[in-house]
Short mmCIF file of C-alpha atoms in Angstrom, two decimals:
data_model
loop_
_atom_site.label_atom_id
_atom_site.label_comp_id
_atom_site.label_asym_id
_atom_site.label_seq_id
_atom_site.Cartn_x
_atom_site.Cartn_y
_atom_site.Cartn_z
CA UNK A 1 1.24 5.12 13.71
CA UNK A 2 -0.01 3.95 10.65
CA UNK A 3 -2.15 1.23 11.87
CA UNK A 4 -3.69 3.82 13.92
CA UNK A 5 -7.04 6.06 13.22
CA UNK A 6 -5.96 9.07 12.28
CA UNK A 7 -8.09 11.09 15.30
CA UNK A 8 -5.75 8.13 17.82
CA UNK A 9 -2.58 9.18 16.18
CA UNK A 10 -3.38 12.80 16.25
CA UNK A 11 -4.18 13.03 20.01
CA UNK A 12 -0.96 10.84 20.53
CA UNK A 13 1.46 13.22 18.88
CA UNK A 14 0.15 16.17 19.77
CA UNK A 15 0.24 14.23 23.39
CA UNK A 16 -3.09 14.88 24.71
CA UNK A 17 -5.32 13.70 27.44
CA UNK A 18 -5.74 10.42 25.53
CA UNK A 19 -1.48 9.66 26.76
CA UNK A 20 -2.81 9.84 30.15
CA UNK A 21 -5.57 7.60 29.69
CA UNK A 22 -4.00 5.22 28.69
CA UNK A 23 -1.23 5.71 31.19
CA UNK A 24 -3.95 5.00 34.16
CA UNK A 25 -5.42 2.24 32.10
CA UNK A 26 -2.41 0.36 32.10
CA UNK A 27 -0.76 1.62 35.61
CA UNK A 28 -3.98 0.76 37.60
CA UNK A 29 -4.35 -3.11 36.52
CA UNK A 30 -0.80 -3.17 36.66
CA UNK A 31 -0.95 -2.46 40.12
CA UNK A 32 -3.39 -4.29 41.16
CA UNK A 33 -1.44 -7.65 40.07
CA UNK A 34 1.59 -6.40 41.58
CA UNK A 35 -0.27 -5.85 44.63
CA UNK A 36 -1.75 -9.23 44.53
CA UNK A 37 1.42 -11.21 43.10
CA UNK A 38 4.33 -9.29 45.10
CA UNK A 39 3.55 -5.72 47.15
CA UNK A 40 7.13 -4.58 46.99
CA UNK A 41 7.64 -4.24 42.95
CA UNK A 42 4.73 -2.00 42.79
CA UNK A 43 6.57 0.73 42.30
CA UNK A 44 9.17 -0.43 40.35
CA UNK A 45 6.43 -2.02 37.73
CA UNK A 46 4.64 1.66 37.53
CA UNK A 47 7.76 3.45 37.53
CA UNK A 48 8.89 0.88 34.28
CA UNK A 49 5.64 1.53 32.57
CA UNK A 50 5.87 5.01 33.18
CA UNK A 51 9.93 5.18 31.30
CA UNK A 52 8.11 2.97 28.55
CA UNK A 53 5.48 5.85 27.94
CA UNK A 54 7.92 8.41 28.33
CA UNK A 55 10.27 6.65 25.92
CA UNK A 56 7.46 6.32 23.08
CA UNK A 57 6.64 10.20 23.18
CA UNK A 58 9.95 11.19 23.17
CA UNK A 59 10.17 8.63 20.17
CA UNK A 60 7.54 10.37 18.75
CA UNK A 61 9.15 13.62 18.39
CA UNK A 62 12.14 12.70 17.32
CA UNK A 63 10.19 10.81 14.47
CA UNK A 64 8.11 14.06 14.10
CA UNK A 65 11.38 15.80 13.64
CA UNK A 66 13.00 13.94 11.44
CA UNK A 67 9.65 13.97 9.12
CA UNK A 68 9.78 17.68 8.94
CA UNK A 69 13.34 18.17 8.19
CA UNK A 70 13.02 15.33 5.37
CA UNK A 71 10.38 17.37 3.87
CA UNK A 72 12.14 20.61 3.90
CA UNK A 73 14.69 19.02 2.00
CA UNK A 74 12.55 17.46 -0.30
CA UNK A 75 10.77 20.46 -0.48
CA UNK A 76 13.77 22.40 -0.96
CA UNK A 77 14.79 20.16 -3.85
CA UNK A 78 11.75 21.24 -5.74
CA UNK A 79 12.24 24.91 -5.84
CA UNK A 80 9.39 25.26 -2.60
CA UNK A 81 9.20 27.49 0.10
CA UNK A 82 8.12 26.61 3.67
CA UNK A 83 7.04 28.41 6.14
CA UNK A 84 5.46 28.12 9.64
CA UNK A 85 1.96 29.22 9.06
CA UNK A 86 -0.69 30.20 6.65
CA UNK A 87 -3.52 32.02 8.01
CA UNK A 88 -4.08 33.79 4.81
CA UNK A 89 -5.54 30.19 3.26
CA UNK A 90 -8.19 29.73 5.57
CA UNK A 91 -9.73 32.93 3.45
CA UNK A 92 -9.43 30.23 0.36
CA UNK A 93 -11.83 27.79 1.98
CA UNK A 94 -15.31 28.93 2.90
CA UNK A 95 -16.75 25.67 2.58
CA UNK A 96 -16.58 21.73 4.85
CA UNK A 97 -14.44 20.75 6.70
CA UNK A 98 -12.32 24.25 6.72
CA UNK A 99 -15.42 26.71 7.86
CA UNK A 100 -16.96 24.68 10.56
CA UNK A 101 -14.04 26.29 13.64
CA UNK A 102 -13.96 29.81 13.70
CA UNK A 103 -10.63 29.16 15.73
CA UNK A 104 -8.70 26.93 13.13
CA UNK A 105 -5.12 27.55 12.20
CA UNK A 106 -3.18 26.48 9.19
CA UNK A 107 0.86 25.78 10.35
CA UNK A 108 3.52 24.07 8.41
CA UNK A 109 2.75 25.92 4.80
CA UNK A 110 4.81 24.84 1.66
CA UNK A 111 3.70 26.51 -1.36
CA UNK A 112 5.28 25.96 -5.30
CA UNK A 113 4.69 24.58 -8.24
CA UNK A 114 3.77 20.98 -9.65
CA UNK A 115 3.03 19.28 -13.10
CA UNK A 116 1.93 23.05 -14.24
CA UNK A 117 -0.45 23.65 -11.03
CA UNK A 118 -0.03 26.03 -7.94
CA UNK A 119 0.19 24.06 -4.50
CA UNK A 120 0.30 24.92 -0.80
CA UNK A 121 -0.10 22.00 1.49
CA UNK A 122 0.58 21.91 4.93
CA UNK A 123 -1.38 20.71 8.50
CA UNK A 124 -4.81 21.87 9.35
CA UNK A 125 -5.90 22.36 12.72
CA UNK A 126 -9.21 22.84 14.28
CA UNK A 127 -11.45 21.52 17.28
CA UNK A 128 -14.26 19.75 17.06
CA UNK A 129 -16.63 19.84 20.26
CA UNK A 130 -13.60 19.37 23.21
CA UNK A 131 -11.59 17.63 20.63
CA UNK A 132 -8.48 19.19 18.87
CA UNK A 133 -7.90 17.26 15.66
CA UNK A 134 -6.02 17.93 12.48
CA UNK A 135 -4.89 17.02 9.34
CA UNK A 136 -2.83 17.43 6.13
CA UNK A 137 -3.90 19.36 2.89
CA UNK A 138 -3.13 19.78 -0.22
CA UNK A 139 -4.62 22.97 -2.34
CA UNK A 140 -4.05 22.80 -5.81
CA UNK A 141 -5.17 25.46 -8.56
CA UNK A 142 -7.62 24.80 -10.78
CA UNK A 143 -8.60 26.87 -13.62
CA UNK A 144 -12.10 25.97 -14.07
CA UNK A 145 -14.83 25.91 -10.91
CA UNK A 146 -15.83 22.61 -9.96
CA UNK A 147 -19.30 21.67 -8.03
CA UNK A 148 -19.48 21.58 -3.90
CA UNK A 149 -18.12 18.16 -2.71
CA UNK A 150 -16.50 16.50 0.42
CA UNK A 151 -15.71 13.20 0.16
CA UNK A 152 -13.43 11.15 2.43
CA UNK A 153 -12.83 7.71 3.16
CA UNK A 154 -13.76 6.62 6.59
CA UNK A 155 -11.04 6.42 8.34
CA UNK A 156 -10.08 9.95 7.82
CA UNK A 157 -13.89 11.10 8.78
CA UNK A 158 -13.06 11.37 12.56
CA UNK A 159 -10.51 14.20 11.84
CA UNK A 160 -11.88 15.82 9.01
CA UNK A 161 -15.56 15.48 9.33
CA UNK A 162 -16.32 14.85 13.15
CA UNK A 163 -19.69 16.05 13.73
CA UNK A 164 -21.26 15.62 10.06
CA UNK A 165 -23.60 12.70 8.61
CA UNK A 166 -22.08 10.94 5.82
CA UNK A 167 -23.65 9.19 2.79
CA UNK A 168 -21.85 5.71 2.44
CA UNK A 169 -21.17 4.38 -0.77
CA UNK A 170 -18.54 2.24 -2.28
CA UNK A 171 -15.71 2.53 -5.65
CA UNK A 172 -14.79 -0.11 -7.31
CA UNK A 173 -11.35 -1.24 -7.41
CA UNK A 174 -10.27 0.78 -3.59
CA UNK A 175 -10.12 -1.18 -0.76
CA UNK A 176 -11.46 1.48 1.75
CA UNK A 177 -15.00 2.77 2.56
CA UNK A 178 -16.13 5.82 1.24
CA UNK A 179 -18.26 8.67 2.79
CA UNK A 180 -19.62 11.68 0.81
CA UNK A 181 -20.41 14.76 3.91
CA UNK A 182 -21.27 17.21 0.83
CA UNK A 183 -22.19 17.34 -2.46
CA UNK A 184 -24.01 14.96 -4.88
CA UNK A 185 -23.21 11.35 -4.99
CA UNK A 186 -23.40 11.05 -8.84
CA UNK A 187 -21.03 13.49 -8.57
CA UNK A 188 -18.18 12.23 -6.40
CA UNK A 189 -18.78 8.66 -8.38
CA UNK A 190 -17.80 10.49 -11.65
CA UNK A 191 -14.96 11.89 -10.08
CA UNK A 192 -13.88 8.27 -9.09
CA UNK A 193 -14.44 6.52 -12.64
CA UNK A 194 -12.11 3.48 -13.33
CA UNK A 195 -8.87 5.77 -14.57
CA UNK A 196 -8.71 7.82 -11.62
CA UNK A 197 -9.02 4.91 -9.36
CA UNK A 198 -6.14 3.10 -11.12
CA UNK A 199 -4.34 6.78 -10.27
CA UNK A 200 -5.59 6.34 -7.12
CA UNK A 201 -5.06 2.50 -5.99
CA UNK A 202 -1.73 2.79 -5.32
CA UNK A 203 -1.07 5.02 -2.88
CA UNK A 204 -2.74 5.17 0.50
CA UNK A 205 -6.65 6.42 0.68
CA UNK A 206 -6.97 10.53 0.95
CA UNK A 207 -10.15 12.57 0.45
CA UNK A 208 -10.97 15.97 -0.83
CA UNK A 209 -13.21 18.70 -0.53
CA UNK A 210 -14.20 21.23 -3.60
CA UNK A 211 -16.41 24.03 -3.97
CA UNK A 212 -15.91 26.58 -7.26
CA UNK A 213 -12.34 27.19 -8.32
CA UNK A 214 -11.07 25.14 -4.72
CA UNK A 215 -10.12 21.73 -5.04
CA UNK A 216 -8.20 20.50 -1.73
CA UNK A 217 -6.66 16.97 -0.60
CA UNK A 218 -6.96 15.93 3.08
CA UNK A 219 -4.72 13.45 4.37
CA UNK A 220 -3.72 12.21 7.29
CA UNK A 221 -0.93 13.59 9.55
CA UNK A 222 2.24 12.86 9.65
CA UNK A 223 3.09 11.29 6.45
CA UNK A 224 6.73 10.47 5.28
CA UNK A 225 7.55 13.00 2.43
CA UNK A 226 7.96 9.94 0.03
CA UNK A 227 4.50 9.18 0.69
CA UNK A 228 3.25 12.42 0.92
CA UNK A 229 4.97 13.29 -2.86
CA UNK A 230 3.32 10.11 -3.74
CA UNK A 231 -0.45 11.47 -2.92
CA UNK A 232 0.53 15.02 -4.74
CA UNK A 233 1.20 13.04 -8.10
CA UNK A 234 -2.36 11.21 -7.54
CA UNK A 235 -4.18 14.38 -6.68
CA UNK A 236 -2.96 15.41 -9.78
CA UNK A 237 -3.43 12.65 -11.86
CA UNK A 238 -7.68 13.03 -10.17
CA UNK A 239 -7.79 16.64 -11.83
CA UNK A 240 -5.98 15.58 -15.00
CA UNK A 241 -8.57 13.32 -15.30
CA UNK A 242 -11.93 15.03 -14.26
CA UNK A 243 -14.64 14.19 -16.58
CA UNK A 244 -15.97 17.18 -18.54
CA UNK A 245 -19.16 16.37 -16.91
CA UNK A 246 -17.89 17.94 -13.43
CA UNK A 247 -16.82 20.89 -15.24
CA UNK A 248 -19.82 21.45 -16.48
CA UNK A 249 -21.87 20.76 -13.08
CA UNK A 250 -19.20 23.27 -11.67
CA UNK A 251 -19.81 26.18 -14.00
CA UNK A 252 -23.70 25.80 -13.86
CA UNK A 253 -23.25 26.01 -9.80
CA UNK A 254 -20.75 29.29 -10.02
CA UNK A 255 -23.66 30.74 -12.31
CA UNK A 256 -25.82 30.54 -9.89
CA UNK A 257 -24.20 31.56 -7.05
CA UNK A 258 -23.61 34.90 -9.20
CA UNK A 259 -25.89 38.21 -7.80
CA UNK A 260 -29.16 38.69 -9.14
CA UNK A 261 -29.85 34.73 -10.04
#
């Protein structure tokens, strides 16, 4: 799944209409040779192709399960809790991508402590047009209100930022393409200043949204816990290392966003 988009591995584990497609994409051509090449191992070819896609979801799930259960006992390690939904977070977020489906859920909540700062990560889900889509977060406190901002690299835009416009722009030093969906660009280019991107080039590419005193991660789904304790410490290490500049921009923008100005 990793060398998947994160919207194509999404719709495969959650096993939706894409799983079909596919299935009739392959089982109709399929056919058609069979037909052509010899009639009576039709069935046997769909029937085999059929046990292969079977075999891959069920694969799927298992991996799925064994994913969760190695992150309950990471998380478990740490002194977290878990639990099976949040809806109380989606209060937390009145701002892109986490205000655009009135319908969204938050499931899969771990909350604790980490390097001195709050957490609760978990899955985000939501629907965008026909589309359901999701993805991971990561909300960690932050004592000081920072400026409105989404930015994501592209690969996670098809999840997290469906039907927005982005603003492309590029960081030195990461590999992937960056989009900014809110916010100011000299903004999110401060944020991503030469230290943070040495925090940041060596795990893979996540994105994050921030508006006052929220500062959220998005990732994409179904990470392996290693990799997924890997992106906390560099979410982190991106606050530890926010210039004073954004700070600043952050607490101008709460002052005006106060009554009466």
């Amino acid at each position: 799944m990793a060398r998947l988009r994160p919207d194509w591995a999404w719709q495969l584990h959650q096993g939706a209409a894409i799983v079909y497609v596919i299935w009739f994409a392959v089982a109709v051509p399929l056919a058609i040779v069979g037909l052509l090449l010899e009639p009576r191992w039709v069935g046997w070819m769909v029937l085999a192709w059929f046990l292969v896609l079977l075999g891959c979801t069920l694969g799927l799930r298992i991996a799925d399960n064994r994913r969760r259960r190695a992150w309950a006992a990471a998380a478990g390690q740490l002194g977290w809790r878990v639990s099976a939904s949040g809806a109380e977070l989606l209060d937390r977020w009145p701002f892109p991508p986490f205000n655009s489906d009135p319908r969204a859920e938050v499931v899969d909540v771990t909350t604790g402590r980490h390097r001195g700062r709050e957490l609760w990560t978990g899955r985000f889900r939501h629907k965008a047009g026909r589309r359901e889509l999701g993805f991971d977060f990561l909300d960690l406190q932050v004592d000081r209100p920072l400026p409105p901002l989404q930015v994501l690299p592209a690969e996670l835009a098809p999840v997290a930022a469906a039907s927005l416009l982005p603003l492309r722009f590029t960081v030195d030093g990461l590999p992937a393409r960056w989009q900014l969906f809110n916010g100011r660009e000299d903004h999110a280019l401060a944020i991503l200043h030469p230290r943070a991107v040495e925090a940041l080039a060596d795990v893979p590419p996540f994105g994050f949204s921030c508006e006052g005193r929220r500062f959220v991660a998005i990732f994409p789904a179904y990470r392996d816990a290693t990799t997924a304790l890997a992106q906390l410490d560099a979410a982190c290490d991106l606050l530890d290392l926010m210039p004073e500049q954004l700070w600043r921009a952050g607490e101008q923008w709460a002052a005006a966003q106060r009554p009466g100005n």
